[in-house]
Amino acid sequence: MRTRIDRRIVSIVAVLLAAAALPAAAQARKTERTVPLDPRGQVFVELFQGSVVAHGWTKDEVRVVASFTTPGAELTVDGSTHEVSIEVEDAHRAGPVAHADLEIWMPVGASFDGEGVKVDFAVDGLAGGDVEIEAVSGRVTVKGDVRVARVEAVSGNIDVAGAIERVEASSASGSLNIQGVRVEVSAESVSGSVEVRAGAPLREAALASVSGNVRFQGDLEPRGQLTAESVSGDIDITLPKSASATAHLETFSGGLRIDAPGVDPRIGETDEPGPGRSARFAIGSGSARIDLESFSGGIALRAR
Amino acid sequence: MTCEETLARLDDLLDGALTAEESAAVRAHLAGCAACAAEHRGLVRVLRAAAELPREIEPPAELWATIRKRIDAGARAPVAQSSRTYRNWALAATAAAAVLGAALIGVVVRDAGRAPAEVATVPAEPAASPTPASAVPAYDELAAVRDHLLGELERRESQLDPDTVREVRENLAIMDRAADDIRAALDREPENGSLQKLLLASYRKQVDLLRIVARLPHEAGGERS
C-alpha cells in the first residue's frame, strides 16, 4: 500500500517537474547567421546583458550563434564586407535590454569592438587586429596576439593575455591582469588591483590604482618609461637583474623597499625628517626612467 | 638650460616648433630633471586626452572664454616663490579640466540626444574651498566637473542598474576618502608636488568614472549613447 502511494507521489512530482520545464525549454531560442567579412574587417557587437564569446577562425566570414532567454529578443546582423554590426534588441520593450548569449566566429585578423552593460566578454584566437571592449559589470577576457587591446569596465575584472603591442585597460572596482604586452601598457583601477607581466622590454608602462595594489614584472626599453602611482595600495616592481634605469620613488607615509644591484637598500631611509620618503638612484647605466609614487601605500622595487 | 627655460619651451617642444639643437637641449634637461619631466608628462597626457576626444562634439562657446579668463587671471596674479610647479600643474590641469569638461558635455549632449533641454553645463564659478590645495584653480575646475556629473548621476539614478550605481558610489567614496587624506597632507605640505599630482589624479579618476556612468543606458530601456 505504502509503496503504491510513494509511487503515485513520485509520478505526480515527475509530471509537475516536466510541465515546469516545458515553458523554459520553449523560451530558449537559438538563431544563427553567417555573413562575409574581409580578413582585416571589423566586427561591432552591442548587447545589454548576457555574454559574448568571439573566436578567430581562418574563414573570411562571420558566424553568429545567438541564444535568447528573453521573449521578443531579436538578432540583427548588418553591414558590409568591411564592417559587420551585431546587435540584440528586445522587440517588446523598444531598446537593447534583451538578454542573449552570443558566440561569434570571425576572421583571425579582423578587429573586434564590443559594448555591453551586464555582459561577459571573452575574445580569443584573434591576431593582428584591434580589440576594443567597453563593459559595465561583466568580466572581460582577451587572449591572442592582437595589435591593440582597449578595455574599459566599471566593476568587471579584466584579463588580457598575449603578445599584444599595446594594452589600455581601466576598471573601477575590477582587477586588471595583463600578461605578455610587448610595447606599451596603460592600466588603471580604483579599488581593484593592477598586475602586469610584460612579454618584452616595454617602451612605456603607466599603471595606477587608488586603493588597489600595483604590480609590474618585466623590463623596459633603453629609453623606456615606467610610471606607477597609488594612494593607499602598494606598488611592487620587479625588473630583471640586467635592467638599466634611473628610478625615482616617493611616498608620503608608506615605506620604501629597494633591492637592486649596487643600490644601498637604506637609500630611502636617509631622506629628510618628517613625513615623506623618497629615493633617486640608478640601476645599471640608468637608461630607462622609473617614477613610482604613493600616498600611504608601500613601494618596493627589485632588480633580480 | 635651467628649469625655467625648459618649462618655457615645453609647448614648442610638443608642437615640434623647436630647432633640433633646442629640442636636444630641452630633452637633455628633461632626462636629468624629474620635476620638469613630470611637467612634460602632464602636458603630454593632456594633449593625448584632447586628441582622444570625439571630434564631432563642440564645447559650448562660453566654456573656453571662461577658462581663458581664468588662465589670464592666473597669469597676472603674483606668483609666490617655489610656486612654479604649482602654476604649471594648475595650467595643465585647467586645460585638462577644459578637455574633460568639453568631453563630458559632449557625452551628456550625445547621451541626452533627444532631450537637449536637460543638458547642464560645467559650473562657471566653482566654489572655493579653504584648503591650500583648492586655492589652485585646477582642483576647483576638476571638482566642479565632478560635482556636475554627480548631479547627473543622482538625476538618473532611478533609471540605472542598482548594482552598477552601488559599485560606482562605493568607488567614488574610496576616491573621496583618498582625496581627503591627500588634502589633509597637502595642508601640512602645500608645496609637495607629488601630493598635488596624486590629488589631481584622484579627481581625474572620479571624473573618468562618472563619465562612463553618464553614458550608461537606462535599465528600463532606451538607447546607448
Short mmCIF file of N, CA and C in Angstrom, two decimals, chain A residues 46-48 93-97 115-118 134 136-137 152-155 168 170 172-173 184 188-192 204 206 208-211 223 225 227 229-231 248 250 252 274-276 280 289 291 293-295, chain B residues 27 30-35 37 41 45 48 52 161 164 167-168 171-172 174-175 178-179 181-182 185 188-189 192-195 197-198 201-202 204-205 208-209 211-213 215-225:
data_model
loop_
_atom_site.label_atom_id
_atom_site.label_comp_id
_atom_site.label_asym_id
_atom_site.label_seq_id
_atom_site.Cartn_x
_atom_site.Cartn_y
_atom_site.Cartn_z
N GLU A 46 26.94 44.86 -29.91
CA GLU A 46 26.30 45.63 -28.83
C GLU A 46 25.25 44.76 -28.17
N LEU A 47 25.36 44.64 -26.85
CA LEU A 47 24.44 43.77 -26.12
C LEU A 47 24.20 44.38 -24.75
N PHE A 48 22.98 44.25 -24.24
CA PHE A 48 22.69 44.83 -22.93
C PHE A 48 23.09 43.86 -21.82
N ARG A 93 10.22 45.78 -25.89
CA ARG A 93 10.50 46.87 -24.94
C ARG A 93 11.19 48.06 -25.58
N ALA A 94 11.32 48.08 -26.87
CA ALA A 94 11.89 49.22 -27.58
C ALA A 94 13.24 49.62 -27.02
N GLY A 95 14.19 48.74 -27.06
CA GLY A 95 15.52 49.10 -26.58
C GLY A 95 16.39 47.88 -26.47
N PRO A 96 17.68 48.07 -26.27
CA PRO A 96 18.61 46.93 -26.25
C PRO A 96 18.71 46.29 -24.87
N VAL A 97 17.59 45.92 -24.27
CA VAL A 97 17.65 45.37 -22.92
C VAL A 97 17.55 43.85 -22.90
N GLU A 115 30.41 46.46 -26.99
CA GLU A 115 29.87 47.30 -25.92
C GLU A 115 28.78 46.51 -25.21
N GLY A 116 28.84 46.50 -23.89
CA GLY A 116 27.81 45.78 -23.16
C GLY A 116 27.62 46.37 -21.78
N VAL A 117 26.48 46.09 -21.18
CA VAL A 117 26.23 46.59 -19.82
C VAL A 117 26.49 45.48 -18.81
N LYS A 118 25.59 44.50 -18.76
CA LYS A 118 25.86 43.35 -17.87
C LYS A 118 26.30 42.20 -18.77
N GLU A 134 33.97 47.80 -24.15
CA GLU A 134 33.50 48.65 -23.07
C GLU A 134 32.36 47.90 -22.39
N VAL A 136 30.18 47.26 -18.51
CA VAL A 136 29.94 47.91 -17.23
C VAL A 136 30.20 46.93 -16.10
N SER A 137 29.46 45.84 -16.07
CA SER A 137 29.64 44.96 -14.92
C SER A 137 30.12 43.56 -15.29
N GLU A 152 37.57 48.83 -21.15
CA GLU A 152 37.12 49.73 -20.09
C GLU A 152 35.92 49.08 -19.41
N ALA A 153 35.95 49.04 -18.08
CA ALA A 153 34.83 48.44 -17.34
C ALA A 153 34.60 49.23 -16.06
N VAL A 154 33.41 49.08 -15.49
CA VAL A 154 33.16 49.73 -14.21
C VAL A 154 33.49 48.75 -13.08
N SER A 155 32.86 47.59 -13.11
CA SER A 155 33.10 46.69 -11.98
C SER A 155 33.65 45.33 -12.40
N GLU A 168 45.47 49.06 -23.23
CA GLU A 168 44.93 50.15 -22.40
C GLU A 168 43.75 49.56 -21.66
N SER A 170 41.13 49.84 -18.09
CA SER A 170 40.74 50.54 -16.87
C SER A 170 39.45 49.93 -16.33
N ALA A 172 36.87 50.27 -12.50
CA ALA A 172 36.74 50.94 -11.21
C ALA A 172 37.04 49.95 -10.09
N SER A 173 36.20 48.94 -9.95
CA SER A 173 36.45 48.01 -8.85
C SER A 173 36.98 46.68 -9.33
N GLU A 184 53.61 48.87 -25.17
CA GLU A 184 53.08 49.89 -24.25
C GLU A 184 51.91 49.33 -23.45
N GLU A 188 44.67 51.06 -15.23
CA GLU A 188 44.23 51.93 -14.14
C GLU A 188 43.00 51.34 -13.47
N SER A 189 43.01 51.32 -12.15
CA SER A 189 41.85 50.84 -11.41
C SER A 189 41.65 51.75 -10.20
N VAL A 190 40.45 51.68 -9.61
CA VAL A 190 40.21 52.46 -8.39
C VAL A 190 40.47 51.56 -7.18
N SER A 191 39.63 50.55 -7.02
CA SER A 191 39.82 49.69 -5.86
C SER A 191 40.35 48.31 -6.24
N GLY A 192 40.44 48.03 -7.50
CA GLY A 192 40.97 46.74 -7.92
C GLY A 192 42.48 46.77 -8.02
N GLU A 204 56.72 51.96 -22.83
CA GLU A 204 56.05 52.76 -21.81
C GLU A 204 55.06 51.91 -21.01
N ALA A 206 52.29 52.73 -17.85
CA ALA A 206 51.68 53.70 -16.93
C ALA A 206 50.62 52.96 -16.13
N ALA A 208 48.23 52.64 -12.49
CA ALA A 208 47.70 53.45 -11.39
C ALA A 208 46.54 52.74 -10.71
N SER A 209 46.45 52.95 -9.41
CA SER A 209 45.28 52.50 -8.66
C SER A 209 45.11 53.43 -7.48
N VAL A 210 43.92 53.47 -6.92
CA VAL A 210 43.71 54.30 -5.73
C VAL A 210 43.95 53.44 -4.49
N SER A 211 43.14 52.40 -4.31
CA SER A 211 43.35 51.57 -3.12
C SER A 211 43.85 50.16 -3.46
N ARG A 223 65.31 53.55 -23.53
CA ARG A 223 64.76 54.87 -23.19
C ARG A 223 63.29 54.76 -22.79
N GLN A 225 59.92 54.02 -20.29
CA GLN A 225 59.47 54.76 -19.11
C GLN A 225 58.39 53.96 -18.38
N THR A 227 55.77 54.44 -15.10
CA THR A 227 55.25 55.24 -14.01
C THR A 227 54.18 54.42 -13.30
N GLU A 229 51.46 54.87 -9.88
CA GLU A 229 51.03 55.67 -8.75
C GLU A 229 49.85 55.04 -8.05
N SER A 230 49.81 55.26 -6.76
CA SER A 230 48.76 54.67 -5.95
C SER A 230 48.54 55.58 -4.75
N VAL A 231 47.35 55.54 -4.20
CA VAL A 231 47.11 56.31 -2.97
C VAL A 231 47.40 55.40 -1.78
N HIS A 248 62.97 56.96 -9.52
CA HIS A 248 62.59 57.94 -8.51
C HIS A 248 61.38 57.38 -7.78
N GLU A 250 58.79 57.84 -4.47
CA GLU A 250 58.36 58.84 -3.49
C GLU A 250 57.05 58.41 -2.85
N PHE A 252 54.37 59.41 0.67
CA PHE A 252 54.15 60.35 1.76
C PHE A 252 54.24 59.64 3.10
N GLY A 274 60.59 63.93 9.02
CA GLY A 274 59.19 64.28 8.80
C GLY A 274 58.55 63.30 7.83
N PRO A 275 57.26 63.51 7.55
CA PRO A 275 56.58 62.58 6.65
C PRO A 275 57.15 62.69 5.25
N GLY A 276 57.12 61.63 4.56
CA GLY A 276 57.61 61.63 3.18
C GLY A 276 58.96 60.97 3.07
N ARG A 280 66.21 58.39 -5.08
CA ARG A 280 66.54 58.52 -6.50
C ARG A 280 67.87 57.80 -6.72
N ARG A 289 63.54 55.20 -17.51
CA ARG A 289 63.11 56.04 -16.39
C ARG A 289 61.98 55.34 -15.64
N ASP A 291 59.31 56.11 -12.40
CA ASP A 291 58.76 57.02 -11.40
C ASP A 291 57.65 56.31 -10.64
N GLU A 293 55.10 56.56 -7.29
CA GLU A 293 54.62 57.49 -6.27
C GLU A 293 53.42 56.89 -5.54
N SER A 294 53.40 57.08 -4.24
CA SER A 294 52.22 56.64 -3.48
C SER A 294 51.96 57.63 -2.35
N PHE A 295 50.77 57.53 -1.80
CA PHE A 295 50.47 58.36 -0.63
C PHE A 295 50.78 57.55 0.63
N ARG B 27 65.42 68.21 -24.18
CA ARG B 27 65.33 66.78 -23.85
C ARG B 27 66.45 66.36 -22.88
N LEU B 30 65.29 67.43 -19.54
CA LEU B 30 64.20 66.57 -19.06
C LEU B 30 64.74 65.23 -18.57
N ALA B 31 65.77 64.76 -19.24
CA ALA B 31 66.33 63.45 -18.86
C ALA B 31 66.96 63.49 -17.48
N GLY B 32 67.36 64.68 -17.04
CA GLY B 32 68.04 64.76 -15.75
C GLY B 32 67.25 65.47 -14.68
N CYS B 33 66.04 65.92 -15.00
CA CYS B 33 65.28 66.71 -14.02
C CYS B 33 63.89 66.11 -13.86
N ALA B 34 63.66 65.47 -12.74
CA ALA B 34 62.38 64.78 -12.53
C ALA B 34 61.21 65.76 -12.51
N ALA B 35 61.43 66.93 -11.93
CA ALA B 35 60.32 67.89 -11.83
C ALA B 35 59.87 68.35 -13.21
N ALA B 37 60.48 66.82 -16.02
CA ALA B 37 59.97 65.65 -16.74
C ALA B 37 58.53 65.38 -16.36
N ARG B 41 55.37 65.24 -18.84
CA ARG B 41 54.43 64.12 -18.92
C ARG B 41 52.99 64.59 -18.74
N ARG B 45 49.97 64.08 -21.36
CA ARG B 45 48.70 63.42 -21.03
C ARG B 45 47.51 64.29 -21.44
N ARG B 48 47.13 64.14 -25.10
CA ARG B 48 46.59 62.84 -25.52
C ARG B 48 45.09 62.79 -25.25
N GLU B 52 42.01 62.35 -27.99
CA GLU B 52 41.08 61.22 -28.00
C GLU B 52 39.62 61.65 -27.93
N ASP B 161 20.92 50.64 -13.42
CA ASP B 161 21.01 49.37 -12.71
C ASP B 161 21.50 49.63 -11.28
N THR B 164 25.08 48.56 -10.42
CA THR B 164 26.11 49.43 -11.01
C THR B 164 26.23 50.73 -10.22
N GLU B 167 28.12 50.08 -7.06
CA GLU B 167 29.57 49.95 -7.33
C GLU B 167 30.20 51.32 -7.56
N VAL B 168 29.51 52.12 -8.34
CA VAL B 168 30.05 53.45 -8.66
C VAL B 168 30.17 54.28 -7.38
N ASN B 171 33.03 53.19 -5.18
CA ASN B 171 34.33 53.60 -5.69
C ASN B 171 34.53 55.11 -5.59
N LEU B 172 33.45 55.85 -5.76
CA LEU B 172 33.56 57.30 -5.55
C LEU B 172 33.92 57.59 -4.10
N ILE B 174 35.62 55.66 -2.12
CA ILE B 174 37.04 55.32 -1.93
C ILE B 174 37.90 56.49 -2.41
N MET B 175 37.53 57.04 -3.55
CA MET B 175 38.33 58.15 -4.09
C MET B 175 38.15 59.42 -3.25
N ALA B 178 40.36 58.98 -0.32
CA ALA B 178 41.76 59.18 -0.74
C ALA B 178 42.05 60.67 -0.92
N ALA B 179 41.11 61.37 -1.56
CA ALA B 179 41.32 62.81 -1.78
C ALA B 179 41.37 63.56 -0.46
N ASP B 181 42.38 62.40 2.43
CA ASP B 181 43.67 62.13 3.06
C ASP B 181 44.78 62.97 2.42
N ILE B 182 44.74 63.04 1.10
CA ILE B 182 45.79 63.79 0.41
C ILE B 182 45.67 65.28 0.72
N ALA B 185 47.11 66.04 3.99
CA ALA B 185 48.57 66.06 3.90
C ALA B 185 49.05 67.33 3.20
N ARG B 188 49.50 70.29 5.30
CA ARG B 188 50.78 70.33 6.02
C ARG B 188 51.93 70.66 5.09
N GLU B 189 51.84 70.17 3.85
CA GLU B 189 52.93 70.39 2.89
C GLU B 189 52.37 70.91 1.57
N ASN B 192 54.14 70.26 -1.82
CA ASN B 192 54.55 68.90 -2.18
C ASN B 192 53.97 68.52 -3.55
N GLY B 193 54.81 68.53 -4.57
CA GLY B 193 54.37 68.27 -5.94
C GLY B 193 53.78 66.88 -6.12
N SER B 194 54.32 65.91 -5.40
CA SER B 194 53.83 64.55 -5.52
C SER B 194 52.39 64.45 -5.01
N LEU B 195 52.11 65.14 -3.89
CA LEU B 195 50.75 65.12 -3.35
C LEU B 195 49.79 65.83 -4.28
N LYS B 197 50.01 66.05 -7.43
CA LYS B 197 49.78 65.18 -8.56
C LYS B 197 48.79 64.07 -8.21
N LEU B 198 48.96 63.48 -7.01
CA LEU B 198 48.06 62.41 -6.59
C LEU B 198 46.63 62.92 -6.42
N ALA B 201 45.14 63.39 -9.79
CA ALA B 201 44.84 62.07 -10.36
C ALA B 201 43.57 61.50 -9.74
N SER B 202 43.40 61.74 -8.45
CA SER B 202 42.22 61.24 -7.76
C SER B 202 40.95 61.88 -8.32
N ARG B 204 40.69 63.26 -11.26
CA ARG B 204 40.54 62.85 -12.65
C ARG B 204 39.87 61.48 -12.74
N LYS B 205 40.26 60.58 -11.82
CA LYS B 205 39.66 59.24 -11.84
C LYS B 205 38.16 59.31 -11.53
N ASP B 208 36.56 60.44 -14.65
CA ASP B 208 36.56 59.36 -15.64
C ASP B 208 35.43 58.37 -15.36
N LEU B 209 35.28 58.00 -14.09
CA LEU B 209 34.25 57.03 -13.73
C LEU B 209 32.86 57.61 -14.00
N ARG B 211 32.11 59.86 -16.04
CA ARG B 211 31.94 59.99 -17.50
C ARG B 211 31.35 58.69 -18.08
N ILE B 212 31.86 57.56 -17.57
CA ILE B 212 31.32 56.28 -18.05
C ILE B 212 29.85 56.16 -17.65
N VAL B 213 29.57 56.56 -16.40
CA VAL B 213 28.19 56.46 -15.92
C VAL B 213 27.25 57.31 -16.77
N ARG B 215 27.25 57.75 -19.71
CA ARG B 215 26.94 57.12 -20.99
C ARG B 215 26.10 55.85 -20.84
N LEU B 216 25.82 55.47 -19.60
CA LEU B 216 25.09 54.21 -19.41
C LEU B 216 23.65 54.33 -19.90
N PRO B 217 23.15 53.26 -20.49
CA PRO B 217 21.75 53.29 -20.91
C PRO B 217 20.84 53.08 -19.71
N HIS B 218 19.58 53.43 -19.90
CA HIS B 218 18.60 53.22 -18.83
C HIS B 218 18.38 51.73 -18.63
N GLU B 219 18.19 51.35 -17.39
CA GLU B 219 17.90 49.94 -17.07
C GLU B 219 16.58 49.52 -17.70
N ALA B 220 15.64 50.45 -17.74
CA ALA B 220 14.30 50.11 -18.23
C ALA B 220 14.20 50.14 -19.75
N GLY B 221 15.32 50.43 -20.39
CA GLY B 221 15.27 50.51 -21.85
C GLY B 221 15.85 51.81 -22.31
N GLY B 222 15.86 52.05 -23.59
CA GLY B 222 16.45 53.27 -24.13
C GLY B 222 17.73 52.94 -24.82
N GLU B 223 18.22 53.87 -25.58
CA GLU B 223 19.38 53.58 -26.41
C GLU B 223 20.67 53.95 -25.73
N ARG B 224 21.69 53.16 -26.06
CA ARG B 224 23.04 53.51 -25.62
C ARG B 224 23.51 54.68 -26.42
N SER B 225 24.44 55.46 -25.77
CA SER B 225 24.96 56.62 -26.47
C SER B 225 25.75 56.18 -27.68
#
